[in-house]
Short mmCIF file of C-alpha atoms in Angstrom, two decimals:
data_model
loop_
_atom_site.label_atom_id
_atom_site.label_comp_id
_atom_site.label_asym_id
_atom_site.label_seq_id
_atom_site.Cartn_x
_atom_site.Cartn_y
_atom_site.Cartn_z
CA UNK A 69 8.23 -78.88 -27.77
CA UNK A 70 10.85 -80.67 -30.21
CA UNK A 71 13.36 -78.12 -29.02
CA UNK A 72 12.91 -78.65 -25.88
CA UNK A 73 13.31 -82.04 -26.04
CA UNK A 74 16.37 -81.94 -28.11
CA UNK A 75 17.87 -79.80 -25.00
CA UNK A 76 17.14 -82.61 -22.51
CA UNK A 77 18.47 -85.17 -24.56
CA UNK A 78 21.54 -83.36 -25.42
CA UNK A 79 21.79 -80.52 -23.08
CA UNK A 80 21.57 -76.39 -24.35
CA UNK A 81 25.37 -76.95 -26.25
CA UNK A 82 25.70 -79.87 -28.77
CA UNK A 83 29.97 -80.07 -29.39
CA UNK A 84 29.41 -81.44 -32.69
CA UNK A 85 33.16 -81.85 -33.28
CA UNK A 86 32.82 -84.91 -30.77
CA UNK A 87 29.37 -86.31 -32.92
CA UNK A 88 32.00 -87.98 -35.59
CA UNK A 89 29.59 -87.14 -38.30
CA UNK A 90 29.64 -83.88 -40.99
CA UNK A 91 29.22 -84.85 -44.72
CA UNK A 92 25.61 -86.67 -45.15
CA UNK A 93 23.97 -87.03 -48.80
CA UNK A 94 21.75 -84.00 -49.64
CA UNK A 95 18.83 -83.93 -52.20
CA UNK A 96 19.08 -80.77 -54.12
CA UNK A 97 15.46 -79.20 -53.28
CA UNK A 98 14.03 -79.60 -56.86
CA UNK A 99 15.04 -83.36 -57.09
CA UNK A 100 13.52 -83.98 -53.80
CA UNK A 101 9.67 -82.29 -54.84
CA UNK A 102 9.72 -82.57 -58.65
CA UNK A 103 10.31 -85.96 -59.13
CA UNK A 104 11.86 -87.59 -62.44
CA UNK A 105 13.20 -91.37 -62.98
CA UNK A 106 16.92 -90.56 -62.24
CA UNK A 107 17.47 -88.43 -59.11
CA UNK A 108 21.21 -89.34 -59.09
CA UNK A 109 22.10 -85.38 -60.61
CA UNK A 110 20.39 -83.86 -57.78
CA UNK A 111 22.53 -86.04 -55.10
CA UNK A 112 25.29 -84.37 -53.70
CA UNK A 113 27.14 -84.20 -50.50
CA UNK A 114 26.18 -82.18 -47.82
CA UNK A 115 28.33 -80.80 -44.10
CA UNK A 116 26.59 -80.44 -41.03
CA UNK A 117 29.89 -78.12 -39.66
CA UNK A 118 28.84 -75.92 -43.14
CA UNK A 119 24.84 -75.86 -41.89
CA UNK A 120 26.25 -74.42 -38.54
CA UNK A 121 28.54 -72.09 -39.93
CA UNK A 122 25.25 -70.66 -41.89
CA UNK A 123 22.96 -70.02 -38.87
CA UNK A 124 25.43 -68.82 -36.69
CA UNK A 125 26.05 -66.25 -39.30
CA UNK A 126 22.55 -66.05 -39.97
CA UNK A 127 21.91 -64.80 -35.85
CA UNK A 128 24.77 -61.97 -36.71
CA UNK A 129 22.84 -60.66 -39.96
CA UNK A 130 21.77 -57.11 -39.31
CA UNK A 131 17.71 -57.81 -38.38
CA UNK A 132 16.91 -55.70 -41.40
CA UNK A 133 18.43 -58.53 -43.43
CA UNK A 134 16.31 -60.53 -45.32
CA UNK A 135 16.77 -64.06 -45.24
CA UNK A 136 16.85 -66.26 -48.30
CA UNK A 137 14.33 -68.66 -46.84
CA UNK A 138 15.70 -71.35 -49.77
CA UNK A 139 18.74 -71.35 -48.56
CA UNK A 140 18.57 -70.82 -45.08
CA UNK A 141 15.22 -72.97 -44.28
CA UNK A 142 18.22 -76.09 -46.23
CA UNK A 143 20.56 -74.95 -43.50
CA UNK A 144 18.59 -75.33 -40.55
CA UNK A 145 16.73 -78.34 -42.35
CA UNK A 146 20.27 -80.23 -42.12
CA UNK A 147 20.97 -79.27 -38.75
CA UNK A 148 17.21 -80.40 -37.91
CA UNK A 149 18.63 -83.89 -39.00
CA UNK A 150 21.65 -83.94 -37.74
CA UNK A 151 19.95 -84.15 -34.21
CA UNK A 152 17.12 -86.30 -35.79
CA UNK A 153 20.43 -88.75 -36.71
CA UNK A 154 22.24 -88.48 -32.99
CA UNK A 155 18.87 -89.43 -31.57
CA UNK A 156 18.41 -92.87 -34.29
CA UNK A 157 18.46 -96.03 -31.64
CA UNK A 158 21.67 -98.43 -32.31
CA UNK A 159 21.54 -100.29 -35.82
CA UNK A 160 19.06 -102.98 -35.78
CA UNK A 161 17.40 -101.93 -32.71
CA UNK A 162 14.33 -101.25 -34.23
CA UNK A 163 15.07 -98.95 -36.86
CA UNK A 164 12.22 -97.36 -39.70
#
């Protein structure tokens, strides 16, 4: 259903070359669910072009391949907010 939706709002390609976004902060996976007083060492910098990349190559994989559902579930997790960012209304307009 989410899907879907994404593909009426955006259409079945996404250019994401023409979004003007690619680096967002990422929470390393261990910061984000064991949490401690200082997250700041599990902050980094993240690219949506570099989540791409990783499930594109992830449809080539041989389908005997198993995935690495750490790291790919992070990939498709940033891509997942990527779209959940396009979609955000215009600053101030009701933001949460």
């Amino acid at each position: 259903m989410l899907l879907d939706a994404v593909e009426q709002r955006f259409g079945p390609d996404i250019e994401l070359s023409g979004v003007g976004v690619d680096a967002y902060w990422d929470v390393d996976l261990r910061t984000a669910f064991e949490l401690r007083e200082d997250p700041a060492p599990g902050i980094d910098v993240g690219q949506s072009g570099d989540d791409i990349a990783e499930l594109n190559a992830l449809l080539r994989r041989p389908t005997d391949d198993v995935p690495v559902l750490w790291h790919d579930l992070q990939h498709l997790a940033g891509a997942l907010r990527l779209l959940a960012y396009l979609d955000l209304p215009a600053s101030g307009a009701g933001e949460s």
